[in-house]
XYZ file of C-alpha atoms in Angstrom:
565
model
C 20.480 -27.984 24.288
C 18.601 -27.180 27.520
C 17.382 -30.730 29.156
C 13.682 -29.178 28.515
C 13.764 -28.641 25.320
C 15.285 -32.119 24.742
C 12.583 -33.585 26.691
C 10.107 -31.313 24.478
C 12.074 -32.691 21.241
C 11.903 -36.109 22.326
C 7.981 -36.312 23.178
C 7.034 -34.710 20.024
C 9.454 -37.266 18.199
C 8.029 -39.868 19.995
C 4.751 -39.105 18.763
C 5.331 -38.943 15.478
C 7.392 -42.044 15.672
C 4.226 -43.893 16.828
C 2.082 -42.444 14.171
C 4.225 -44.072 11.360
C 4.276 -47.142 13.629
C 0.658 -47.286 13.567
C 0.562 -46.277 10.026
C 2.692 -49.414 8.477
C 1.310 -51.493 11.078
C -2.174 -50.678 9.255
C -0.496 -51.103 6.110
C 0.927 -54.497 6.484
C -2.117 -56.224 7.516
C -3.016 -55.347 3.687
C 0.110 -56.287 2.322
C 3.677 -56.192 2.886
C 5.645 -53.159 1.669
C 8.718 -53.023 0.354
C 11.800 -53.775 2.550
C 13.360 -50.163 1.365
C 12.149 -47.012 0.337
C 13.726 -44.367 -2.035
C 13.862 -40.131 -0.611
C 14.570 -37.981 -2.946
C 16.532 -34.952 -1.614
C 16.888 -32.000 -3.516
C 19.041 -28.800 -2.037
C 20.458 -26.181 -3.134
C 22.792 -23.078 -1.514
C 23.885 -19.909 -1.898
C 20.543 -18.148 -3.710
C 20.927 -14.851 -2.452
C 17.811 -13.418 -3.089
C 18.643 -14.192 -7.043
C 15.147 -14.607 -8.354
C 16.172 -13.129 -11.751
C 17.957 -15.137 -13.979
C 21.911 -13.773 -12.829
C 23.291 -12.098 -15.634
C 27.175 -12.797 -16.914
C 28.769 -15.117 -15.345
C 26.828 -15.473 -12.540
C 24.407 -16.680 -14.627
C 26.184 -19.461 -16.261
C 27.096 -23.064 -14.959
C 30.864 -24.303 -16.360
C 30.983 -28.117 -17.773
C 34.058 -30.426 -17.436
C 34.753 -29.793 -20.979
C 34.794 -26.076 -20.506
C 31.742 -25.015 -22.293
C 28.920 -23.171 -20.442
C 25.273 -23.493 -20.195
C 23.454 -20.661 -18.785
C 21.835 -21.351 -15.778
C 19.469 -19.518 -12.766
C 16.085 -18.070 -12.130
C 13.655 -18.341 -9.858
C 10.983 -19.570 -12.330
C 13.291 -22.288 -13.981
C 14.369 -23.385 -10.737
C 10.862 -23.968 -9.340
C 10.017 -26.056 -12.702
C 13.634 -28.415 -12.422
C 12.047 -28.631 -8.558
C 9.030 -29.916 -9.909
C 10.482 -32.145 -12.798
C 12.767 -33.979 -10.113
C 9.841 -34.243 -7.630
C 8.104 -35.997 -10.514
C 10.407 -38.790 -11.018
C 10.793 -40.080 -7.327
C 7.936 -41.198 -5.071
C 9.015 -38.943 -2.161
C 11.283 -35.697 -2.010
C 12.304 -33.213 0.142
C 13.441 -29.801 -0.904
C 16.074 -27.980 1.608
C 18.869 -25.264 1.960
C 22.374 -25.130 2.024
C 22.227 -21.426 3.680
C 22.587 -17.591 2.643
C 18.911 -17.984 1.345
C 18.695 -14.118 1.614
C 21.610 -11.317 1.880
C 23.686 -9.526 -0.880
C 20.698 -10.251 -2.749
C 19.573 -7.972 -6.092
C 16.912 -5.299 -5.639
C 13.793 -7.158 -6.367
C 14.455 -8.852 -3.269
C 16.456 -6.443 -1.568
C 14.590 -3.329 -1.208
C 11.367 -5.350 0.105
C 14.089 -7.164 2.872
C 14.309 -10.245 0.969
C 10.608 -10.997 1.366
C 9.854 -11.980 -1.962
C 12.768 -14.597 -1.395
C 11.201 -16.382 1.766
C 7.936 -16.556 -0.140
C 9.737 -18.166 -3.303
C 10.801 -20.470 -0.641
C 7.339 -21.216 0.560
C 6.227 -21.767 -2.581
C 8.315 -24.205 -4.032
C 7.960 -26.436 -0.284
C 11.529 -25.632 1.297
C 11.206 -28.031 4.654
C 14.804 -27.071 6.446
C 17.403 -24.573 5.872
C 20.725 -24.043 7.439
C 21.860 -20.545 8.229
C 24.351 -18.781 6.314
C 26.393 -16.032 7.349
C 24.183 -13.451 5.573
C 21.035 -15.016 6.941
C 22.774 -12.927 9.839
C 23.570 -9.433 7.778
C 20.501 -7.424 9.353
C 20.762 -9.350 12.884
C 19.573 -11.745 14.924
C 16.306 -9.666 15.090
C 15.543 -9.155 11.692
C 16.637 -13.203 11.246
C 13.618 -14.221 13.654
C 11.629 -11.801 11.631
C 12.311 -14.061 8.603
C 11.662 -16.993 10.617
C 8.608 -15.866 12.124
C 6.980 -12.776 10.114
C 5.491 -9.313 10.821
C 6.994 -6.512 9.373
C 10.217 -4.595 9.241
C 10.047 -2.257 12.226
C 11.253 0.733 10.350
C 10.339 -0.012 6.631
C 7.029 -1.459 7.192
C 5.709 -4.373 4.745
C 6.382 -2.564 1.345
C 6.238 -5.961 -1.011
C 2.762 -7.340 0.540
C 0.643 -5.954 3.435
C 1.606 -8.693 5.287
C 4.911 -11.038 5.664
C 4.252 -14.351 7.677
C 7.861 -15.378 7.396
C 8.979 -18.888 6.679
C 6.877 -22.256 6.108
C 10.682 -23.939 7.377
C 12.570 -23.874 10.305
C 16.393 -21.979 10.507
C 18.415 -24.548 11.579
C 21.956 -23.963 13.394
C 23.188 -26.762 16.134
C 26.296 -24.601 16.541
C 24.499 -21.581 16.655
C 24.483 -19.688 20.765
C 23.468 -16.839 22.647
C 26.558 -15.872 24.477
C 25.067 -17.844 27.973
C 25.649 -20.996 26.072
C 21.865 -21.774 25.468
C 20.699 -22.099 21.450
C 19.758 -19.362 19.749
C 18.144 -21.878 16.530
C 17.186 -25.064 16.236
C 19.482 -27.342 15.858
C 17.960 -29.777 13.525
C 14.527 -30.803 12.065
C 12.163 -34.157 11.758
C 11.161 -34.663 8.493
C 8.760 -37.773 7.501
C 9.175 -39.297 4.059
C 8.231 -42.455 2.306
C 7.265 -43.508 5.595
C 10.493 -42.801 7.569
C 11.733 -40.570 9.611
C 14.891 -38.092 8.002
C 16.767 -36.513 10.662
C 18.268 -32.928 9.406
C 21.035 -31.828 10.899
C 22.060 -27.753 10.333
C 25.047 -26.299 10.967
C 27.133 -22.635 9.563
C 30.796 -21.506 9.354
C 32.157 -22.044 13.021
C 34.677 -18.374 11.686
C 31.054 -17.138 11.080
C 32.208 -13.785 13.216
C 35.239 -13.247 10.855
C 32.701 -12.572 7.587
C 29.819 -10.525 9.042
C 30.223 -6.901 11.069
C 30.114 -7.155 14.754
C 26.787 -5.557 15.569
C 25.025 -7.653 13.004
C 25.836 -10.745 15.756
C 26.530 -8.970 18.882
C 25.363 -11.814 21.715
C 25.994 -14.772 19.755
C 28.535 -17.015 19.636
C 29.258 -19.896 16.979
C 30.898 -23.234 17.815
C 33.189 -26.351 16.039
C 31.202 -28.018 13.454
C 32.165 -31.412 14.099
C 31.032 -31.536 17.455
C 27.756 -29.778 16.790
C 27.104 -32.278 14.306
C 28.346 -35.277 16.031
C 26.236 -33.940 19.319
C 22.874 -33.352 17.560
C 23.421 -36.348 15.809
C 23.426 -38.434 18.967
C 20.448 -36.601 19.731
C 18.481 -38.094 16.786
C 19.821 -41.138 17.513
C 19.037 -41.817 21.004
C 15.463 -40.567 19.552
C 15.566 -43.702 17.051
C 16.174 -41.033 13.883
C 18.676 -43.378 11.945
C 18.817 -41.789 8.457
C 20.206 -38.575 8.744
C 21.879 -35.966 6.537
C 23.885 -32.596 6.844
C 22.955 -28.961 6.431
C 26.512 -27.198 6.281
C 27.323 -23.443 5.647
C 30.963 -24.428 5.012
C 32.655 -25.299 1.872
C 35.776 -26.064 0.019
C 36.943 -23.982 -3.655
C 37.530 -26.199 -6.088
C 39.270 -26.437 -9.893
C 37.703 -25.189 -12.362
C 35.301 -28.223 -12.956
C 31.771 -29.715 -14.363
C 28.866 -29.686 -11.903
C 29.483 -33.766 -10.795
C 33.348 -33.405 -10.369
C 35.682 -33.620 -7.493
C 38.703 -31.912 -7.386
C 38.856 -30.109 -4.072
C 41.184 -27.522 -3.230
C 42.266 -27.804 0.858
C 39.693 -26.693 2.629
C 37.480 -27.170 6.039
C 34.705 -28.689 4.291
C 36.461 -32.212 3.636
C 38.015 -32.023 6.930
C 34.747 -31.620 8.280
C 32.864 -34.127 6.089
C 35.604 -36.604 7.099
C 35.506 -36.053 11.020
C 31.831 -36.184 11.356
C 30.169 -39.311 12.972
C 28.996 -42.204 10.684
C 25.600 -41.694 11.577
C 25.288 -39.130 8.803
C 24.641 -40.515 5.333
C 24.956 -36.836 3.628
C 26.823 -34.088 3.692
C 24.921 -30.657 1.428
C 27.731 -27.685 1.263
C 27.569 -24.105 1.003
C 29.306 -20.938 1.227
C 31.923 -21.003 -1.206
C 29.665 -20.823 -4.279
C 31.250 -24.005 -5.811
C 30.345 -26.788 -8.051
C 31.226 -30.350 -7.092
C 30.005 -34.081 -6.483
C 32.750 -36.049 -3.859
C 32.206 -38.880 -1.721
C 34.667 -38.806 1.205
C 34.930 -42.065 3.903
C 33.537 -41.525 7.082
C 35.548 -42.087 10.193
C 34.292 -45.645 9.931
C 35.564 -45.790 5.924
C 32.464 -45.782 4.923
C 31.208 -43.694 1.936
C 29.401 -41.120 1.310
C 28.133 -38.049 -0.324
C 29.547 -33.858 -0.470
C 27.796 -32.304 -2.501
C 27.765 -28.419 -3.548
C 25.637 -26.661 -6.385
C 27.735 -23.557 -7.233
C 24.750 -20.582 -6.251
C 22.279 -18.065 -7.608
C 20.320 -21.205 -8.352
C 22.206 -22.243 -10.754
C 22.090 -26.282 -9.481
C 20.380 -28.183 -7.429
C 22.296 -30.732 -5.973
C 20.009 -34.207 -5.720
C 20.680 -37.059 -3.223
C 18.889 -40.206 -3.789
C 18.694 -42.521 -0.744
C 17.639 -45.901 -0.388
C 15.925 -46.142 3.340
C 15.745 -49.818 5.253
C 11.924 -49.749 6.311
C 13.333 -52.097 8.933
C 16.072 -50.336 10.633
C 15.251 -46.750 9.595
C 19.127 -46.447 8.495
C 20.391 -45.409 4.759
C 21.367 -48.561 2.641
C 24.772 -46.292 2.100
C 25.824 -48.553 -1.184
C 22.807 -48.048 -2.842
C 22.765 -43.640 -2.255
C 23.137 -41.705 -5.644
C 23.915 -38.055 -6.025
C 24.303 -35.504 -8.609
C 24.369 -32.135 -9.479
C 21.062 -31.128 -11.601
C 21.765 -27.418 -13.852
C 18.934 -25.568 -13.590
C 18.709 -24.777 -17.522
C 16.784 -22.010 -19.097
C 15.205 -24.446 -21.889
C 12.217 -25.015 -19.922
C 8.622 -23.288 -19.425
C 9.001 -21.140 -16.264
C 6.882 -22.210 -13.475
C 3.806 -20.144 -13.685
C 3.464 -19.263 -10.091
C 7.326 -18.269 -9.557
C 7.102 -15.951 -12.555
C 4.411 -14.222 -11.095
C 5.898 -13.737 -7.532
C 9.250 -12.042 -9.981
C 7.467 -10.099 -11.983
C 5.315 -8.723 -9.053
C 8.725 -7.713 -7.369
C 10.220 -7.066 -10.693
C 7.237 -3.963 -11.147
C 7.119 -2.748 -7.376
C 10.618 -2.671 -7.781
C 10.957 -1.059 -11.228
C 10.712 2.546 -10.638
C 13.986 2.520 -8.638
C 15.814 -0.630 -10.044
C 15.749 0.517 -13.580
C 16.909 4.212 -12.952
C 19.914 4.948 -15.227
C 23.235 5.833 -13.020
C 26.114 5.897 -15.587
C 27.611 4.024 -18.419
C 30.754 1.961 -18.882
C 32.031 0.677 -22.460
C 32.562 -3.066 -22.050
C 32.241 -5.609 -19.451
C 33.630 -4.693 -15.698
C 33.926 -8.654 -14.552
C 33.976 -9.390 -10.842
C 36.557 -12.175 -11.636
C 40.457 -11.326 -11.711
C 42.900 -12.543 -13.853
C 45.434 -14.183 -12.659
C 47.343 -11.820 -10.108
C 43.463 -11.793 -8.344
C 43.066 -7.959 -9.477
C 40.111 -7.559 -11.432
C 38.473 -4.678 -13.698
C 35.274 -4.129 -11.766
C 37.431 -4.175 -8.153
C 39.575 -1.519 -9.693
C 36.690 0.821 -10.639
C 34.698 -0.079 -7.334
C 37.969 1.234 -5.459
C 38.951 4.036 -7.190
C 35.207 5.114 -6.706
C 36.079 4.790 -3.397
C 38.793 6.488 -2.824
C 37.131 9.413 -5.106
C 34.367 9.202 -2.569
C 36.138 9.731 0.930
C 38.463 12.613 -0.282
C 37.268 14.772 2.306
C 38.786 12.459 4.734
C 42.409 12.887 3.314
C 41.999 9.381 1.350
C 45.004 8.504 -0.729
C 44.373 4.508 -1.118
C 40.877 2.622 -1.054
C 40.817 -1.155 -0.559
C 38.018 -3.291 -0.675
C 37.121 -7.227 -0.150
C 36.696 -9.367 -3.283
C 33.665 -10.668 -1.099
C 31.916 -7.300 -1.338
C 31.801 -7.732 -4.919
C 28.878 -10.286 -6.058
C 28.353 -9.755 -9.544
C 29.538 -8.182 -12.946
C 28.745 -5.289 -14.801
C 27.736 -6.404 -18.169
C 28.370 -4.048 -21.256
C 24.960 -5.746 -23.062
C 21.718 -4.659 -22.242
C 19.170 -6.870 -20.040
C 15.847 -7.593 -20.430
C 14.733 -4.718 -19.315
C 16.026 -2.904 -22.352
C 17.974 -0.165 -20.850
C 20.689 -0.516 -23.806
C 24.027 -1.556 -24.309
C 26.691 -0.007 -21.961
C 23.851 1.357 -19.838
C 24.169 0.906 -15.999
C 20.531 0.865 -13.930
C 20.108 1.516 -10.011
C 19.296 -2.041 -9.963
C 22.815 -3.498 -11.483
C 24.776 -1.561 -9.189
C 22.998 -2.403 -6.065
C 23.390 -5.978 -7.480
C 27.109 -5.477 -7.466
C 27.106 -3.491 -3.605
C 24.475 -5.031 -2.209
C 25.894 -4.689 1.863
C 25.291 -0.887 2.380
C 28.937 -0.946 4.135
C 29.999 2.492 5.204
C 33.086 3.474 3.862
C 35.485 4.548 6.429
C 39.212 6.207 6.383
C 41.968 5.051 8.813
C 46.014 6.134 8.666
C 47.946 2.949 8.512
C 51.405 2.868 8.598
C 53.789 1.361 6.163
C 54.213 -1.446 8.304
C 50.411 -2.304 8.702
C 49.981 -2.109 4.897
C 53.406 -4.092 4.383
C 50.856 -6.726 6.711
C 47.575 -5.718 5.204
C 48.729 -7.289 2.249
C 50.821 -10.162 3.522
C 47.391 -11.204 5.105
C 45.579 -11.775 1.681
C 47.282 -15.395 1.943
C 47.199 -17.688 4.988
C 47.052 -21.560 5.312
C 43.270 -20.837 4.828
C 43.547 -19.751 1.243
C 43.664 -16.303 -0.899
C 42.076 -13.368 -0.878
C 42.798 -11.056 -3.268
C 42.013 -7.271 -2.127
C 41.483 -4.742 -4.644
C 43.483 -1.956 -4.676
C 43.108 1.993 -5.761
C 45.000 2.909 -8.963
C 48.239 5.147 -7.125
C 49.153 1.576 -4.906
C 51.026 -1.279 -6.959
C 53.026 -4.062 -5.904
C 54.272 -7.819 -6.638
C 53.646 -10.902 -5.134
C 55.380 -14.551 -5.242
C 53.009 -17.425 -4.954
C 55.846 -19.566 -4.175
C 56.898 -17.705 -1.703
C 56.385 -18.307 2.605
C 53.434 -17.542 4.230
C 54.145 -14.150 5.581
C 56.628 -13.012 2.995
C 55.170 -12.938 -0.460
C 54.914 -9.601 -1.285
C 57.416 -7.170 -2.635
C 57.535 -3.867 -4.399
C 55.454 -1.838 -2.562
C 54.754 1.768 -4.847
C 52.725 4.605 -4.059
C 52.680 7.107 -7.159
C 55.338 5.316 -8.550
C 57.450 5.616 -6.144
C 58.649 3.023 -3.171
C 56.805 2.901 -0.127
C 59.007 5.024 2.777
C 59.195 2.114 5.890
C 58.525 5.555 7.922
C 55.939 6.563 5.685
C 51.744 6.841 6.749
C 48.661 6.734 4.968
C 45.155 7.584 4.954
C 43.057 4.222 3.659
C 39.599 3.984 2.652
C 37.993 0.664 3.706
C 34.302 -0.643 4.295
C 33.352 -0.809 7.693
C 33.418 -4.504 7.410
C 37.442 -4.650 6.829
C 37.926 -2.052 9.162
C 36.650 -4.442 11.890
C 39.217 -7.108 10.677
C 36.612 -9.051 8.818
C 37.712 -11.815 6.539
C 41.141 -12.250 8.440
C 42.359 -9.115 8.128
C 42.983 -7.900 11.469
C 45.785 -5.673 10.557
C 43.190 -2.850 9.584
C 41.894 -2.716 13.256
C 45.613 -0.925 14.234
C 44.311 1.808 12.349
C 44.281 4.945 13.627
C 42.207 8.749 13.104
C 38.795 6.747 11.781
C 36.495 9.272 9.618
C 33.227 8.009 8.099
C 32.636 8.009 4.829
C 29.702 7.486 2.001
C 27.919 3.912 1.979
C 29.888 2.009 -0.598
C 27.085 1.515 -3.039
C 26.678 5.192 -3.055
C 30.273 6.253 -3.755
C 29.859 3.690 -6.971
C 26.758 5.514 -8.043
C 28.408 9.194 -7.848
C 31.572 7.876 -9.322
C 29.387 6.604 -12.090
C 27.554 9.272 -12.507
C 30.896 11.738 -12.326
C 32.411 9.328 -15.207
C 30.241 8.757 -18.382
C 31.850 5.631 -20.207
C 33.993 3.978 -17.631
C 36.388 1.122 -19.428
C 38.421 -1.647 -17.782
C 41.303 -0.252 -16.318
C 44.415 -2.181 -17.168
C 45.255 -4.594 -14.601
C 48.378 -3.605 -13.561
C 47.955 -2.936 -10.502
C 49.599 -6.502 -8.927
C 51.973 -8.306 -10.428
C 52.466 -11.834 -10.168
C 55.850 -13.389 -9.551
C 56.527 -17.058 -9.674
C-alpha cells in the first residue's frame, strides 16, 4: 500500500474511531454498558450468480448421517439472512468470493447484475474476490464495483446498474508495478466497535482464469498479505479482526459443522496467519465444514466454509471486549446455518428472480435436446463422470473440421447436472432448455485443437495428480486408460488406448481443448507444447448442436478410466 493511501486510510479511521469514542463516552455518563458486546457475522461463498434454487445436487446440502436436505435460493437465503439478523443485536453480512461468474442465465445474460443487486439488497458490507470475480477482467470487475453499463451490451436487466453497495476487497491483489489494484480490507462498525475485514483470493489465482481476463495483475502469498494488512489495522487500533479468503481445503464427505479436512492450503494458511485474526471465512472449493485450527500463538479459532450456490451460510458469533476492542477468543461460536426451503421466501428477493426469471425467459427456456436420465457432473469413483463424457464427445463432434480425434475438458468447466425431471418451469421430463445448458457451460471457452504427441498426453494425464490434489479430466469416448492411486506422483497411469488399440510412443494427435486448458490452466502446462492450434466452436455451443444432433442422449458407460489400486 502506497504511504498516501495509508495516510488516507488512517485519517478516515481515525475519525471514525473518535466518533464511537464520543459516542460511548455520551453513553456512559447515562449508564455503564456492558463490558462485551456480541457481532453476529454471517458469510457465505461461492454463489455464483445462483439466484434459483440449484437443481440436483447442487441444490442439496449432505448431513453427517448421509441424508440430504435440499438447500439454495436467492429468496430463502435472504429470509435465513433475516431470521439470523433477528436473533443477535448486531450482524454483519459478507462474502467469501466468486459472488458472480459461471453463474445460470438469469444472472448471466444481464452480466450478473441481478446478482450484485441481490447483494445490495440483503446488506452485503465486504466481499473478497474470487477468481471468477475476474472472468470478464479487471474492467468489467470495477464495473461491478462501481456501475454504468456494459460497454458493448448496454444495461439490458435495468436502465441503469450502480454497481455494488460493498467494497471488493483483495490485500494480495496488484497491478504488475506493485501498487494495489483493490482494497485491501474494510472498517466495519458494529455494536459499537470497530471490525477490521481483511480480504484476500487464491495466491495460484493465474493458474484458474485465462490470461487476458488478468493481463497486468499480479497476485501475491496469502499469509503475508494477511499478516501485512493486519498490522495495518492494528497500528490503526482495529483489534477484532476476521478473514475474507478465496482459498479452501476439500474435505470428506461430511455434515455442514464437521471437520475432516483433506491436505490442503487453506489450513496451512489458517495456521500461519498472525494471531491478530480471530476468523478465518473460506471459499473456493465449494465445501462444507466447521474447524478451529491454533494460531501460531496456539490459540483457537474459527475456519469456516458453507459448501456454495447458497446453500449455507456460515455464522460466527463473537464476543467483543468494549475495553480493548479485541475478540474474547473463548467465548467465539460458529456454525454452519442450511439455508432450507421450508420457509416463506423473502418477498423482495423473489421479486428481483422472477423479474430476471421473465426478461430472461424467452431465451432460457428454449428447448435444445433431450437426454433419458440424469447426466451428473459428479464421477464415480475413477473421477469420469456421465455428463463429462457427453460434454466431450460433443466436443470432439464439434471441432471435426480441425482433424479432432480426442476432446478433453476440465472437471472445473462443468458446474452443474443435467437433471432427467422437469423444473419448475415445466418444460417436461427429459427435456433440456437453453437455460440448463448454459447452467452447465457457463465460461463461453472457445474450443481449440492442438497435435500433442504421445509423450505430452502420456504427461497430460500424469498431471491430473500432483501434491496439490486430483483432477480428473474428462475424456472423449475412442481414449481409455488405467490409473493406480497408489502409485508415485508422476507414474500412475498405464494403458494408454486409442480405438482400442495401444498408444504408438511415436504416435501424434489432434486434441480438442477449451482455450482455458490450452493455456495450461489448472496445472496443466503440458497442453501449452501443443502444436498446429485451430479454433473451434465456443464450448457451450458445441453442447447445444450435439444436443440438438442427438435426441435422447443416455449416460454413457463409464468406462472410459479404470481404477487400479
Amino acid at each position: 500500500m502506497s504511504k498516501s493511501l495509508l495516510r488516507r486510510t488512517a485519517v478516515i479511521a481515525a475519525a471514525a474511531l473518535a466518533t464511537v469514542a464520543m459516542t460511548a463516552t455520551s453513553a456512559s455518563a447515562a449508564h455503564r454498558p456492558d463490558p462485551t458486546t456480541d457481532v453476529r457475522l454471517i458469510a457465505f461463498n461461492d454463489l455464483h450468480g445462483n439466484l434459483e434454487p440449484p437443481s440436483g445436487s447442487s441444490g442439496r446440502v449432505t448431513l453427517s448421517n448421509g441424508t440430504t436436505v435440499d438447500a439454495g435460493g436467492a429468496a430463502y437465503l435472504a429470509t435465513h439472512v433475516k431470521q439470523l439478523q433477528s436473533q443477535a443485536r448486531n450482524s454483519l453480512v459478507l462474502s467469501s468470493g466468486d459472488n458472480i461468474g459461471a453463474s445460470p442465465v438469469i444472472s448471466a445474460l444481464f452480466h450478473d447484475e441481478p446478482t450484485i443487486d441481490f447483494l445490495n439488497q440483503i446488506g452485503v458490507k465486504a466481499s473478497v474476490v474470487g477468481n471468477h470475480e475476474f472472468d470478464e477482467g479487471y474492467k468489467e470487475l470495477q464495473r461491478m464495483q462501481f456501475g454504468g453499463c456494459h460497454p458493448t451490451d448496454g444495461c439490458q436487466f435495468q436502465k441503469s446498474f450502480s454497481g455494488a453497495n460493498f467494497p471488493f476487497l483483495g490485500s494480495n491483489v496488484y497491478f504488475t508495478n506493485g501498487l494495489p489494484a483493490l482494497l485491501p480490507f474494510s472498517i466495519q462498525f458494529s455494536g459499537g466497535v470497530p471490525i477490521g475485514i481483511i480480504g484476500a483470493t487464491l495466491k495460484d489465482l493465474p493458474s484458474v482464469v485465462t490470461p487476458e481476463a488478468i493481463k497486468g495483475l499480479k497476485f501475491g502469498d496469502e499469509v503475508e498479505a494477511i499478516n501485512r494488512t493486519s498490522n495495518i489495522l492494528n497500528f490503526l487500533g482495529i483489534k477484532s479482526q476476521v478473514v475474507l479468503m478465496h482459498q479452501g481445503d476439500n474435505t470428506e464427505v461430511e455434515g455442514p459443522d464437521d471437520c475432516k479436512l483433506r491436505p490442503g492450503p487453506a489450513a496451512v494458511i489458517a495456521a500461519k496467519v498472525t494471531p491478530n485474526v480471530d476468523a478465518i471465512f473460506t471459499g473456493h472449493s465449494h465445501q462444507q465444514y466447521n474447524c478451529v485450527i491454533n494460531d501460531p500463538a496456539g490459540q483457537p479459532r474459527p475456519v469456516i466454509q458453507g459448501a456454495s450456490f447458497g446453500r449455507l451460510l456460515s455464522v460466527v458469533d463473537l464476543k467483543i471486549d468494549r475495553k480493548t476492542r479485541d475478540v474474547v477468543r473463548s467465548a467465539t461460536v460458529a456454525h454452519n446455518e442450511i439455508v432450507t426451503r421450508d420457509v416463506t421466501p423473502d418477498p423482495a428477493a423473489q421479486k428481483l428472480v422472477d423479474e430476471a426469471k421473465t426478461k430472461a425467459g424467452p431465451i432460457a427456456n428454449k428447448k435444445v435436446g433431450t437426454i433419458t436420465a440424469d447426466l451428473n457432473a459428479a464421477g464415480v469413483a475413477s473421477g469420469e463422470s456421465a455428463l463429462g463424457d457427453v460434454i466431450t464427445d460433443a466436443q470432439l463432434e464439434g471441432t471435426q473440421a480441425n482433424g479432432a480425434q480426442i476432446a478433453i475438458t476440465n472437471p472445473g468447466g462443468i458446474r452443474a447436472d443435467l437433471t432427467y425431471k422437469s423444473s419448475a418451469n415445466g418444460e417436461g421430463d427429459g427435456v433440456v432448455t437453453y437455460g440448463e445448458a448454459f447452467t452447465v457451460q457457463p465460461f463461453a471457452n472457445i474450443m481449440q485443437t492442438i497435435t500433442l504427441t504421445a509423450a505430452n498426453l502420456k504427461n497430460v494425464l500424469e498431471q491430473q495428480f500432483s501434491a496439490s490434489g486430483t483432477k480428473i479430466l474428462q475424456i472423449s469416448k475412442a481414449l481409455h486408460y488405467s490409473y493406480s492411486a497408489a502409485a508415485a506422483i508422476g507414474s500412475k497411469v498405464s494403458n494408454i488406448t486409442f480405438n482400442g488399440t495401444p498408444v504408438d510412443p511415436a504416435a501424434t494427435f489432434r486434441v480438442s481443448v477449451n482455450n482455458f486448458l490450452a493455456a495450461g490452466g489448472d496445472g496443466f502446462a503440458e497442453f501449452t507444447k501443443g502444436t498446429n492450434l485451430a479454433g473451434g466452436p465456443v464450448d457451450l455451443d458445441a453442447l447445444l448442436a450435439y444436443l440438438g444432433a442427438h435426441p435422447g442422449v443416455a449416460p454413457p458407460p463409464a468406462d472410459r478410466i479404470t481404477l487400479l489400486p
